[in-house]
Amino acid sequence: VGARNDRVQGRSGRWVGHREPRNHLLEVLTPVEWASVEPLLDRVDLTAFQTVELPGEVSPWLHFPESAIISVVNIMARGREVEVGTVGNEGMSGLTAWHEAEADDNHSVCSAAGSTLRARASDIIAVASQHPAIRRLLGRYSGAYLTLVAQGAACNRIHGLEQRCARLLLMMHDRLTGSHVLLTRGSLSVMLGVPTSGATLAIRALRGHGVIRASRERVDIVDRDGLERLACECYLVVRDRFATLT
Ligand SMILES: [Zn+2]
């Protein structure tokens, strides 16, 4: 109970000036844990389409996004791409480095520009060896991320394009501060794993339901409840899983 109280107090203003992290994993650290982690972090801005991790390489950096969103994209031999994972302010990118695993062929790329807190994976691993609660937190995050990937695999196979597009917009909306999402049809087509024409159809269908307004590079959510009703169940499964971490 004591530790829990520390965490709650931590949210109510112990941060100093601009160093307050806007990342849910960092927000739940106790003051002692935060004091160990804070000096390791640099706040950097990611631009849209900036590479975070190349296929076949393990980035030495972990990112704890604040307003940025990072997409993990699988590229098939013939060049078709589909998003298989995503990391926003609920999480951390760089699980391969964190687990000290071998490189895979996925490409991590910034899909929504914004700020992130970056640290060397080796530094966070060293700190976590001294603070078992940090190791457990990031272990539990890894488990939740596996749920996201597994649910995404099932969703891509079973649920319809319109439902999946609604889910994706809700997930992005949860991680941003405004009511709009900056998103090109090209990015959306990669996220959904369909040609650009398919992404356009999905947006048009949602617009027809009156839940969004959309231009070429921007989607405004005008009826959040309506959008939730149109999304598949996968949205709540994944959201609730991440909610257990904080
Ligand atoms: Zn689904």
PDB file of C-alpha atoms and ligand atoms in Angstrom:
ATOM      1  CA  VAL A   1       0.000   0.000   0.000  1.00  0.00           C
ATOM      2  CA  GLY A   2       2.888   2.364   0.820  1.00  0.00           C
ATOM      3  CA  ALA A   3       4.413   1.990  -2.608  1.00  0.00           C
ATOM      4  CA  ARG A   4       1.051   2.564  -4.224  1.00  0.00           C
ATOM      5  CA  ASN A   5       0.581   5.787  -2.260  1.00  0.00           C
ATOM      6  CA  ASP A   6       3.982   7.008  -3.404  1.00  0.00           C
ATOM      7  CA  ARG A   7       2.946   6.448  -6.969  1.00  0.00           C
ATOM      8  CA  VAL A   8      -0.325   8.331  -6.572  1.00  0.00           C
ATOM      9  CA  GLN A   9       1.438  11.236  -4.881  1.00  0.00           C
ATOM     10  CA  GLY A  10       3.920  11.185  -7.713  1.00  0.00           C
ATOM     11  CA  ARG A  11       1.210  12.165 -10.134  1.00  0.00           C
ATOM     12  CA  SER A  12       0.135  15.194  -8.170  1.00  0.00           C
ATOM     13  CA  GLY A  13       3.030  17.534  -8.734  1.00  0.00           C
ATOM     14  CA  ARG A  14       6.406  16.366  -7.520  1.00  0.00           C
ATOM     15  CA  TRP A  15       7.881  16.794 -10.981  1.00  0.00           C
ATOM     16  CA  VAL A  16      10.219  19.710 -11.464  1.00  0.00           C
ATOM     17  CA  GLY A  17       9.402  22.112 -14.296  1.00  0.00           C
ATOM     18  CA  HIS A  18       9.719  20.814 -17.827  1.00  0.00           C
ATOM     19  CA  ARG A  19      11.072  17.426 -16.768  1.00  0.00           C
ATOM     20  CA  GLU A  20       7.636  16.071 -15.938  1.00  0.00           C
ATOM     21  CA  PRO A  21       7.290  12.930 -18.054  1.00  0.00           C
ATOM     22  CA  ARG A  22       4.098  12.520 -20.055  1.00  0.00           C
ATOM     23  CA  ASN A  23       4.545   8.792 -20.464  1.00  0.00           C
ATOM     24  CA  HIS A  24       2.421   6.410 -18.420  1.00  0.00           C
ATOM     25  CA  LEU A  25       5.250   3.971 -17.623  1.00  0.00           C
ATOM     26  CA  LEU A  26       7.428   6.773 -16.239  1.00  0.00           C
ATOM     27  CA  GLU A  27       4.536   8.446 -14.405  1.00  0.00           C
ATOM     28  CA  VAL A  28       4.040   5.424 -12.151  1.00  0.00           C
ATOM     29  CA  LEU A  29       7.650   5.275 -10.968  1.00  0.00           C
ATOM     30  CA  THR A  30       8.160   6.069  -7.299  1.00  0.00           C
ATOM     31  CA  PRO A  31      10.256   9.168  -6.460  1.00  0.00           C
ATOM     32  CA  VAL A  32      13.271   6.931  -5.728  1.00  0.00           C
ATOM     33  CA  GLU A  33      12.908   5.061  -9.021  1.00  0.00           C
ATOM     34  CA  TRP A  34      12.387   8.283 -10.950  1.00  0.00           C
ATOM     35  CA  ALA A  35      15.518   9.813  -9.422  1.00  0.00           C
ATOM     36  CA  SER A  36      17.502   6.905 -10.919  1.00  0.00           C
ATOM     37  CA  VAL A  37      15.851   7.035 -14.328  1.00  0.00           C
ATOM     38  CA  GLU A  38      15.521  10.787 -14.940  1.00  0.00           C
ATOM     39  CA  PRO A  39      19.262  11.497 -15.513  1.00  0.00           C
ATOM     40  CA  LEU A  40      19.294   8.821 -18.227  1.00  0.00           C
ATOM     41  CA  LEU A  41      16.547  10.469 -20.303  1.00  0.00           C
ATOM     42  CA  ASP A  42      16.783  13.013 -23.094  1.00  0.00           C
ATOM     43  CA  ARG A  43      13.666  14.617 -24.472  1.00  0.00           C
ATOM     44  CA  VAL A  44      13.853  14.520 -28.282  1.00  0.00           C
ATOM     45  CA  ASP A  45      11.368  15.300 -31.042  1.00  0.00           C
ATOM     46  CA  LEU A  46      10.537  12.698 -33.653  1.00  0.00           C
ATOM     47  CA  THR A  47       9.321  13.812 -37.062  1.00  0.00           C
ATOM     48  CA  ALA A  48       6.775  11.901 -39.138  1.00  0.00           C
ATOM     49  CA  PHE A  49       8.339   8.976 -41.029  1.00  0.00           C
ATOM     50  CA  GLN A  50      11.604   9.225 -39.037  1.00  0.00           C
ATOM     51  CA  THR A  51      13.181   5.799 -38.565  1.00  0.00           C
ATOM     52  CA  VAL A  52      13.454   4.645 -34.966  1.00  0.00           C
ATOM     53  CA  GLU A  53      14.800   1.143 -35.651  1.00  0.00           C
ATOM     54  CA  LEU A  54      15.952  -0.270 -38.984  1.00  0.00           C
ATOM     55  CA  PRO A  55      15.097  -3.812 -40.107  1.00  0.00           C
ATOM     56  CA  GLY A  56      17.894  -6.192 -39.114  1.00  0.00           C
ATOM     57  CA  GLU A  57      19.320  -3.847 -36.482  1.00  0.00           C
ATOM     58  CA  VAL A  58      18.862  -3.467 -32.749  1.00  0.00           C
ATOM     59  CA  SER A  59      18.683   0.202 -31.837  1.00  0.00           C
ATOM     60  CA  PRO A  60      20.675   1.032 -28.695  1.00  0.00           C
ATOM     61  CA  TRP A  61      17.882   3.435 -27.697  1.00  0.00           C
ATOM     62  CA  LEU A  62      14.648   2.937 -25.818  1.00  0.00           C
ATOM     63  CA  HIS A  63      11.924   5.506 -26.445  1.00  0.00           C
ATOM     64  CA  PHE A  64       9.220   6.430 -23.959  1.00  0.00           C
ATOM     65  CA  PRO A  65       6.918   8.470 -26.230  1.00  0.00           C
ATOM     66  CA  GLU A  66       5.059  11.458 -24.843  1.00  0.00           C
ATOM     67  CA  SER A  67       3.165  12.824 -27.843  1.00  0.00           C
ATOM     68  CA  ALA A  68       4.941  10.855 -30.589  1.00  0.00           C
ATOM     69  CA  ILE A  69       3.572   7.547 -31.874  1.00  0.00           C
ATOM     70  CA  ILE A  70       5.885   4.845 -33.213  1.00  0.00           C
ATOM     71  CA  SER A  71       4.646   2.156 -35.589  1.00  0.00           C
ATOM     72  CA  VAL A  72       6.316  -1.239 -35.905  1.00  0.00           C
ATOM     73  CA  VAL A  73       5.921  -2.267 -39.528  1.00  0.00           C
ATOM     74  CA  ASN A  74       6.452  -5.691 -41.080  1.00  0.00           C
ATOM     75  CA  ILE A  75       7.724  -5.640 -44.657  1.00  0.00           C
ATOM     76  CA  MET A  76       7.056  -8.696 -46.789  1.00  0.00           C
ATOM     77  CA  ALA A  77       9.525  -9.906 -49.450  1.00  0.00           C
ATOM     78  CA  ARG A  78       7.562  -8.228 -52.241  1.00  0.00           C
ATOM     79  CA  GLY A  79       7.473  -4.946 -50.375  1.00  0.00           C
ATOM     80  CA  ARG A  80       3.956  -4.999 -48.957  1.00  0.00           C
ATOM     81  CA  GLU A  81       3.868  -3.416 -45.519  1.00  0.00           C
ATOM     82  CA  VAL A  82       1.551  -3.729 -42.554  1.00  0.00           C
ATOM     83  CA  GLU A  83       1.736  -2.315 -39.042  1.00  0.00           C
ATOM     84  CA  VAL A  84       2.131  -5.111 -36.486  1.00  0.00           C
ATOM     85  CA  GLY A  85       2.695  -3.069 -33.346  1.00  0.00           C
ATOM     86  CA  THR A  86       2.426   0.483 -32.090  1.00  0.00           C
ATOM     87  CA  VAL A  87       3.904   2.415 -29.183  1.00  0.00           C
ATOM     88  CA  GLY A  88       2.628   5.685 -27.763  1.00  0.00           C
ATOM     89  CA  ASN A  89       2.516   7.345 -24.368  1.00  0.00           C
ATOM     90  CA  GLU A  90       1.344   4.072 -22.812  1.00  0.00           C
ATOM     91  CA  GLY A  91       4.623   2.348 -23.483  1.00  0.00           C
ATOM     92  CA  MET A  92       8.204   1.959 -24.596  1.00  0.00           C
ATOM     93  CA  SER A  93       9.823   1.114 -27.913  1.00  0.00           C
ATOM     94  CA  GLY A  94      12.984  -0.973 -28.095  1.00  0.00           C
ATOM     95  CA  LEU A  95      11.781  -4.231 -26.576  1.00  0.00           C
ATOM     96  CA  THR A  96      14.380  -6.144 -28.623  1.00  0.00           C
ATOM     97  CA  ALA A  97      17.194  -4.243 -26.897  1.00  0.00           C
ATOM     98  CA  TRP A  98      15.454  -4.391 -23.524  1.00  0.00           C
ATOM     99  CA  HIS A  99      15.218  -8.192 -23.765  1.00  0.00           C
ATOM    100  CA  GLU A 100      18.776  -8.371 -25.158  1.00  0.00           C
ATOM    101  CA  ALA A 101      17.344 -10.336 -28.086  1.00  0.00           C
ATOM    102  CA  GLU A 102      18.496 -10.678 -31.689  1.00  0.00           C
ATOM    103  CA  ALA A 103      17.415  -8.212 -34.359  1.00  0.00           C
ATOM    104  CA  ASP A 104      14.251  -8.900 -36.346  1.00  0.00           C
ATOM    105  CA  ASP A 105      13.203  -7.614 -39.751  1.00  0.00           C
ATOM    106  CA  ASN A 106      10.575  -5.165 -38.579  1.00  0.00           C
ATOM    107  CA  HIS A 107      10.950  -1.443 -39.192  1.00  0.00           C
ATOM    108  CA  SER A 108      10.048   0.996 -36.412  1.00  0.00           C
ATOM    109  CA  VAL A 109       9.073   4.383 -37.724  1.00  0.00           C
ATOM    110  CA  CYS A 110       7.460   7.486 -36.273  1.00  0.00           C
ATOM    111  CA  SER A 111       3.835   7.648 -37.438  1.00  0.00           C
ATOM    112  CA  ALA A 112       2.778  10.750 -35.481  1.00  0.00           C
ATOM    113  CA  ALA A 113       5.330  13.491 -34.877  1.00  0.00           C
ATOM    114  CA  GLY A 114       5.920  14.511 -31.289  1.00  0.00           C
ATOM    115  CA  SER A 115       8.202  14.288 -28.292  1.00  0.00           C
ATOM    116  CA  THR A 116       9.721  11.204 -26.735  1.00  0.00           C
ATOM    117  CA  LEU A 117      12.028  10.541 -23.789  1.00  0.00           C
ATOM    118  CA  ARG A 118      15.000   8.562 -25.010  1.00  0.00           C
ATOM    119  CA  ALA A 119      17.466   6.502 -22.970  1.00  0.00           C
ATOM    120  CA  ARG A 120      20.192   3.997 -23.723  1.00  0.00           C
ATOM    121  CA  ALA A 121      18.831   0.473 -23.323  1.00  0.00           C
ATOM    122  CA  SER A 122      22.018  -0.578 -21.490  1.00  0.00           C
ATOM    123  CA  ASP A 123      21.477   2.208 -18.924  1.00  0.00           C
ATOM    124  CA  ILE A 124      17.851   1.251 -18.270  1.00  0.00           C
ATOM    125  CA  ILE A 125      18.830  -2.421 -17.968  1.00  0.00           C
ATOM    126  CA  ALA A 126      21.472  -1.465 -15.385  1.00  0.00           C
ATOM    127  CA  VAL A 127      19.008   0.643 -13.375  1.00  0.00           C
ATOM    128  CA  ALA A 128      16.369  -2.087 -13.524  1.00  0.00           C
ATOM    129  CA  SER A 129      18.855  -4.558 -12.056  1.00  0.00           C
ATOM    130  CA  GLN A 130      18.954  -2.312  -8.968  1.00  0.00           C
ATOM    131  CA  HIS A 131      15.203  -1.627  -8.896  1.00  0.00           C
ATOM    132  CA  PRO A 132      13.194  -4.859  -9.257  1.00  0.00           C
ATOM    133  CA  ALA A 133       9.942  -2.850  -9.486  1.00  0.00           C
ATOM    134  CA  ILE A 134      11.173  -1.229 -12.720  1.00  0.00           C
ATOM    135  CA  ARG A 135      12.120  -4.630 -14.121  1.00  0.00           C
ATOM    136  CA  ARG A 136       8.657  -5.966 -13.214  1.00  0.00           C
ATOM    137  CA  LEU A 137       6.902  -2.920 -14.703  1.00  0.00           C
ATOM    138  CA  LEU A 138       8.716  -3.252 -18.035  1.00  0.00           C
ATOM    139  CA  GLY A 139       8.168  -7.015 -17.967  1.00  0.00           C
ATOM    140  CA  ARG A 140       4.441  -6.456 -17.508  1.00  0.00           C
ATOM    141  CA  TYR A 141       4.535  -3.882 -20.291  1.00  0.00           C
ATOM    142  CA  SER A 142       6.134  -6.517 -22.554  1.00  0.00           C
ATOM    143  CA  GLY A 143       3.226  -8.815 -21.732  1.00  0.00           C
ATOM    144  CA  ALA A 144       0.673  -6.145 -22.584  1.00  0.00           C
ATOM    145  CA  TYR A 145       2.508  -5.394 -25.831  1.00  0.00           C
ATOM    146  CA  LEU A 146       2.271  -9.103 -26.721  1.00  0.00           C
ATOM    147  CA  THR A 147      -1.498  -8.822 -26.226  1.00  0.00           C
ATOM    148  CA  LEU A 148      -1.558  -5.867 -28.626  1.00  0.00           C
ATOM    149  CA  VAL A 149       0.357  -7.835 -31.274  1.00  0.00           C
ATOM    150  CA  ALA A 150      -1.714 -11.013 -30.803  1.00  0.00           C
ATOM    151  CA  GLN A 151      -5.007  -9.115 -30.870  1.00  0.00           C
ATOM    152  CA  GLY A 152      -3.817  -7.291 -33.973  1.00  0.00           C
ATOM    153  CA  ALA A 153      -3.031 -10.580 -35.725  1.00  0.00           C
ATOM    154  CA  ALA A 154      -6.504 -11.918 -34.960  1.00  0.00           C
ATOM    155  CA  CYS A 155      -8.128  -8.585 -35.813  1.00  0.00           C
ATOM    156  CA  ASN A 156      -6.406  -8.317 -39.201  1.00  0.00           C
ATOM    157  CA  ARG A 157      -7.736 -11.744 -40.135  1.00  0.00           C
ATOM    158  CA  ILE A 158     -11.273 -11.583 -38.740  1.00  0.00           C
ATOM    159  CA  HIS A 159     -12.546  -8.017 -38.505  1.00  0.00           C
ATOM    160  CA  GLY A 160     -13.671  -5.749 -41.289  1.00  0.00           C
ATOM    161  CA  LEU A 161     -11.722  -2.812 -42.674  1.00  0.00           C
ATOM    162  CA  GLU A 162     -14.141  -0.189 -41.360  1.00  0.00           C
ATOM    163  CA  GLN A 163     -14.061  -1.662 -37.824  1.00  0.00           C
ATOM    164  CA  ARG A 164     -10.274  -1.855 -37.891  1.00  0.00           C
ATOM    165  CA  CYS A 165      -9.965   1.709 -39.114  1.00  0.00           C
ATOM    166  CA  ALA A 166     -12.249   2.878 -36.281  1.00  0.00           C
ATOM    167  CA  ARG A 167     -10.117   0.996 -33.745  1.00  0.00           C
ATOM    168  CA  LEU A 168      -6.927   2.496 -35.114  1.00  0.00           C
ATOM    169  CA  LEU A 169      -8.284   6.046 -34.958  1.00  0.00           C
ATOM    170  CA  LEU A 170      -9.417   5.495 -31.358  1.00  0.00           C
ATOM    171  CA  MET A 171      -5.992   4.197 -30.357  1.00  0.00           C
ATOM    172  CA  MET A 172      -4.295   7.228 -31.898  1.00  0.00           C
ATOM    173  CA  HIS A 173      -6.847   9.601 -30.369  1.00  0.00           C
ATOM    174  CA  ASP A 174      -6.167   8.157 -26.891  1.00  0.00           C
ATOM    175  CA  ARG A 175      -2.507   9.093 -27.200  1.00  0.00           C
ATOM    176  CA  LEU A 176      -2.918  12.617 -28.518  1.00  0.00           C
ATOM    177  CA  THR A 177      -4.148  15.730 -26.755  1.00  0.00           C
ATOM    178  CA  GLY A 178      -6.456  17.235 -29.385  1.00  0.00           C
ATOM    179  CA  SER A 179      -9.563  15.879 -31.090  1.00  0.00           C
ATOM    180  CA  HIS A 180      -7.790  15.386 -34.401  1.00  0.00           C
ATOM    181  CA  VAL A 181      -5.268  12.924 -35.779  1.00  0.00           C
ATOM    182  CA  LEU A 182      -2.704  13.903 -38.418  1.00  0.00           C
ATOM    183  CA  LEU A 183      -2.657  10.956 -40.746  1.00  0.00           C
ATOM    184  CA  THR A 184      -2.003  10.645 -44.471  1.00  0.00           C
ATOM    185  CA  ARG A 185      -3.787   8.011 -46.549  1.00  0.00           C
ATOM    186  CA  GLY A 186      -0.346   6.475 -47.160  1.00  0.00           C
ATOM    187  CA  SER A 187       0.319   6.018 -43.428  1.00  0.00           C
ATOM    188  CA  LEU A 188      -3.200   4.742 -42.873  1.00  0.00           C
ATOM    189  CA  SER A 189      -2.835   2.194 -45.690  1.00  0.00           C
ATOM    190  CA  VAL A 190       0.350   0.813 -44.046  1.00  0.00           C
ATOM    191  CA  MET A 191      -1.343   0.698 -40.639  1.00  0.00           C
ATOM    192  CA  LEU A 192      -4.290  -1.207 -42.094  1.00  0.00           C
ATOM    193  CA  GLY A 193      -2.226  -3.299 -44.518  1.00  0.00           C
ATOM    194  CA  VAL A 194      -4.382  -2.356 -47.505  1.00  0.00           C
ATOM    195  CA  PRO A 195      -3.791  -0.289 -50.654  1.00  0.00           C
ATOM    196  CA  THR A 196      -4.351   3.469 -50.372  1.00  0.00           C
ATOM    197  CA  SER A 197      -7.691   3.053 -52.125  1.00  0.00           C
ATOM    198  CA  GLY A 198      -8.803   0.731 -49.280  1.00  0.00           C
ATOM    199  CA  ALA A 199      -7.809   3.296 -46.664  1.00  0.00           C
ATOM    200  CA  THR A 200      -9.805   5.931 -48.551  1.00  0.00           C
ATOM    201  CA  LEU A 201     -12.867   3.648 -48.612  1.00  0.00           C
ATOM    202  CA  ALA A 202     -12.639   3.031 -44.862  1.00  0.00           C
ATOM    203  CA  ILE A 203     -12.366   6.768 -44.112  1.00  0.00           C
ATOM    204  CA  ARG A 204     -15.272   7.488 -46.454  1.00  0.00           C
ATOM    205  CA  ALA A 205     -17.426   4.874 -44.695  1.00  0.00           C
ATOM    206  CA  LEU A 206     -16.694   6.318 -41.239  1.00  0.00           C
ATOM    207  CA  ARG A 207     -17.365   9.813 -42.537  1.00  0.00           C
ATOM    208  CA  GLY A 208     -20.692   8.539 -43.854  1.00  0.00           C
ATOM    209  CA  HIS A 209     -21.619   7.505 -40.298  1.00  0.00           C
ATOM    210  CA  GLY A 210     -20.969  11.095 -39.188  1.00  0.00           C
ATOM    211  CA  VAL A 211     -18.329  10.148 -36.591  1.00  0.00           C
ATOM    212  CA  ILE A 212     -15.329  11.799 -38.270  1.00  0.00           C
ATOM    213  CA  ARG A 213     -14.441  14.595 -40.645  1.00  0.00           C
ATOM    214  CA  ALA A 214     -11.460  13.961 -42.848  1.00  0.00           C
ATOM    215  CA  SER A 215      -9.186  15.798 -45.229  1.00  0.00           C
ATOM    216  CA  ARG A 216      -6.140  14.432 -47.030  1.00  0.00           C
ATOM    217  CA  GLU A 217      -3.812  14.559 -44.049  1.00  0.00           C
ATOM    218  CA  ARG A 218      -6.055  15.017 -41.054  1.00  0.00           C
ATOM    219  CA  VAL A 219      -8.924  13.205 -39.368  1.00  0.00           C
ATOM    220  CA  ASP A 220     -11.162  15.048 -36.887  1.00  0.00           C
ATOM    221  CA  ILE A 221     -13.113  12.902 -34.471  1.00  0.00           C
ATOM    222  CA  VAL A 222     -16.523  14.525 -34.040  1.00  0.00           C
ATOM    223  CA  ASP A 223     -18.428  11.669 -32.329  1.00  0.00           C
ATOM    224  CA  ARG A 224     -16.116   9.650 -30.122  1.00  0.00           C
ATOM    225  CA  ASP A 225     -18.915   7.432 -28.700  1.00  0.00           C
ATOM    226  CA  GLY A 226     -20.170   6.693 -32.187  1.00  0.00           C
ATOM    227  CA  LEU A 227     -16.664   5.784 -33.318  1.00  0.00           C
ATOM    228  CA  GLU A 228     -16.341   3.389 -30.356  1.00  0.00           C
ATOM    229  CA  ARG A 229     -19.593   1.699 -31.359  1.00  0.00           C
ATOM    230  CA  LEU A 230     -18.243   1.174 -34.878  1.00  0.00           C
ATOM    231  CA  ALA A 231     -14.872  -0.239 -33.726  1.00  0.00           C
ATOM    232  CA  CYS A 232     -14.323  -3.941 -33.145  1.00  0.00           C
ATOM    233  CA  GLU A 233     -13.965  -5.433 -29.663  1.00  0.00           C
ATOM    234  CA  CYS A 234     -10.161  -5.459 -30.045  1.00  0.00           C
ATOM    235  CA  TYR A 235     -10.011  -1.776 -29.100  1.00  0.00           C
ATOM    236  CA  LEU A 236     -11.283  -2.404 -25.553  1.00  0.00           C
ATOM    237  CA  VAL A 237      -9.299  -5.639 -25.123  1.00  0.00           C
ATOM    238  CA  VAL A 238      -6.016  -3.838 -25.754  1.00  0.00           C
ATOM    239  CA  ARG A 239      -6.937  -0.626 -23.912  1.00  0.00           C
ATOM    240  CA  ASP A 240      -7.972  -2.538 -20.786  1.00  0.00           C
ATOM    241  CA  ARG A 241      -4.771  -4.589 -20.873  1.00  0.00           C
ATOM    242  CA  PHE A 242      -2.599  -1.480 -20.837  1.00  0.00           C
ATOM    243  CA  ALA A 243      -4.774   0.083 -18.120  1.00  0.00           C
ATOM    244  CA  THR A 244      -3.676  -2.656 -15.717  1.00  0.00           C
ATOM    245  CA  LEU A 245      -0.106  -1.299 -15.821  1.00  0.00           C
ATOM    246  CA  THR A 246      -0.971   2.052 -14.278  1.00  0.00           C
TER     247      THR A 246
HETATM  248 ZN    ZN B   1     -10.589  -6.282 -34.230  1.00  0.00          ZN
END
